[in-house]
Amino acid sequence: MVALCAALGGCAAQPKMLWLRADGQRAAGNPALVTQFELDSTACLGERNKAALSGVTVSGGGLAGVAAQIDRSNAADTVARGCMAEKGYLQVPEDQATAKQAELAAIAEQKRQSEARAAAPPIAAKRSAKPTT
């Protein structure tokens, strides 16, 4: 078991990961955002599964077979994360989710304000009103 753990990169438990919206909005309590997340995650799960099933499968047993299976699973997970990123989600460790969500919300607000300023009509320069003689 020790040799297997060392060969596979360790056996430490991975932190629980959560998906956050890149715009910092909370889906909890918002049925529209919950439904959108369900649709997006289902689509990306399908992309992950397609990636996991594509290519040549190493059918040999032993450590090489296990390592190949792990590599394929990691590659499929990367496809799923990329798909979710395209749909506007980031995956973060659960213990960092609150801080990251606040950061994302602040960035989204700054972007919104910047876009609003850019879209606003320019302020005309005030002209001096000199009486003509």
C-alpha positions as CSV (number, residue, x, y, z in Angstrom):
1,M,0.0,0.0,0.0
2,V,2.8,2.4,0.8
3,A,4.5,1.8,-2.5
4,L,1.1,2.4,-4.3
5,C,0.6,5.6,-2.5
6,A,4.1,6.8,-3.3
7,A,3.7,5.8,-6.9
8,L,0.4,7.6,-7.3
9,G,1.5,10.9,-5.8
10,G,0.4,10.3,-2.2
11,C,-2.7,9.4,-0.3
12,A,-3.5,12.6,1.5
13,A,-7.2,13.5,1.5
14,Q,-8.1,16.2,-1.0
15,P,-10.0,19.2,0.4
16,K,-13.7,19.4,-0.4
17,M,-14.2,21.7,-3.5
18,L,-17.1,23.9,-4.2
19,W,-18.2,25.7,-7.4
20,L,-18.6,29.5,-7.3
21,R,-20.1,31.8,-9.9
22,A,-17.4,34.0,-11.4
23,D,-19.7,37.0,-10.9
24,G,-19.8,36.4,-7.2
25,Q,-23.6,35.9,-7.0
26,R,-24.9,33.4,-4.5
27,A,-27.1,30.7,-6.0
28,A,-28.6,29.8,-2.7
29,G,-32.1,31.2,-2.5
30,N,-32.2,32.0,-6.2
31,P,-34.1,29.3,-8.1
32,A,-33.0,30.7,-11.5
33,L,-29.3,30.5,-10.6
34,V,-29.7,27.0,-9.0
35,T,-31.4,25.8,-12.2
36,Q,-28.7,27.3,-14.4
37,F,-26.0,25.6,-12.3
38,E,-27.8,22.3,-12.6
39,L,-28.0,22.7,-16.4
40,D,-24.4,23.8,-16.7
41,S,-23.0,21.1,-14.4
42,T,-25.0,18.4,-16.2
43,A,-23.6,19.6,-19.6
44,C,-20.1,19.6,-18.3
45,L,-20.5,16.2,-16.7
46,G,-21.4,14.9,-20.1
47,E,-18.2,16.6,-21.6
48,R,-16.2,15.0,-18.8
49,N,-17.7,11.5,-19.5
50,K,-16.9,11.9,-23.2
51,A,-13.3,12.8,-22.4
52,A,-13.0,9.8,-20.0
53,L,-14.3,7.4,-22.7
54,S,-12.3,8.7,-25.6
55,G,-8.8,7.5,-26.6
56,V,-7.0,4.2,-26.0
57,T,-7.6,2.4,-22.7
58,V,-4.7,0.6,-21.1
59,S,-6.2,-2.7,-20.2
60,G,-3.1,-4.1,-18.5
61,G,-3.3,-4.6,-14.8
62,G,-0.9,-3.8,-12.1
63,L,0.5,-0.4,-11.1
64,A,0.9,0.8,-14.7
65,G,-2.8,0.2,-15.4
66,V,-3.9,2.0,-12.2
67,A,-1.6,4.9,-13.0
68,A,-3.1,5.1,-16.6
69,Q,-6.6,5.1,-15.2
70,I,-5.8,7.9,-12.7
71,D,-4.2,9.9,-15.6
72,R,-7.3,9.5,-17.7
73,S,-9.6,10.5,-14.8
74,N,-7.4,13.6,-14.1
75,A,-7.6,14.6,-17.7
76,A,-11.4,14.2,-17.7
77,D,-11.6,16.3,-14.6
78,T,-9.6,19.0,-16.3
79,V,-12.1,18.9,-19.2
80,A,-15.0,19.3,-16.7
81,R,-13.3,22.3,-14.9
82,G,-12.6,24.0,-18.3
83,C,-16.2,23.5,-19.3
84,M,-17.5,25.0,-16.1
85,A,-15.1,27.9,-16.4
86,E,-16.4,28.6,-19.9
87,K,-19.9,28.7,-18.3
88,G,-18.7,31.2,-15.6
89,Y,-17.8,29.0,-12.6
90,L,-14.7,28.5,-10.5
91,Q,-13.8,25.6,-8.3
92,V,-12.3,26.5,-4.9
93,P,-11.6,24.7,-1.7
94,E,-14.6,24.9,0.7
95,D,-12.6,26.6,3.4
96,Q,-11.7,29.5,1.0
97,A,-15.2,29.8,-0.7
98,T,-16.6,32.7,1.4
99,A,-13.5,34.9,0.9
100,K,-13.3,34.0,-2.8
101,Q,-17.0,34.7,-3.3
102,A,-16.6,38.2,-1.7
103,E,-13.6,38.8,-3.9
104,L,-15.4,37.8,-7.1
105,A,-18.4,39.9,-6.1
106,A,-16.2,43.0,-5.6
107,I,-14.5,42.4,-9.0
108,A,-17.8,42.1,-10.7
109,E,-19.1,45.3,-9.1
110,Q,-15.9,47.2,-10.2
111,K,-16.4,45.9,-13.7
112,R,-20.0,46.9,-13.7
113,Q,-19.2,50.4,-12.5
114,S,-16.4,50.7,-15.1
115,E,-18.7,49.7,-17.9
116,A,-21.4,52.1,-16.7
117,R,-18.9,55.0,-16.7
118,A,-17.7,54.0,-20.2
119,A,-21.3,53.9,-21.5
120,A,-22.2,57.2,-19.9
121,P,-22.3,60.2,-22.3
122,P,-19.2,62.5,-21.8
123,I,-19.6,65.5,-19.7
124,A,-19.4,68.6,-21.9
125,A,-16.8,71.1,-20.9
126,K,-18.3,74.2,-19.3
127,R,-17.8,77.3,-21.4
128,S,-17.1,80.6,-19.9
129,A,-20.0,82.9,-20.5
130,K,-18.5,86.2,-21.5
131,P,-20.8,88.9,-22.5
132,T,-20.2,90.0,-26.0
133,T,-19.7,93.7,-26.6
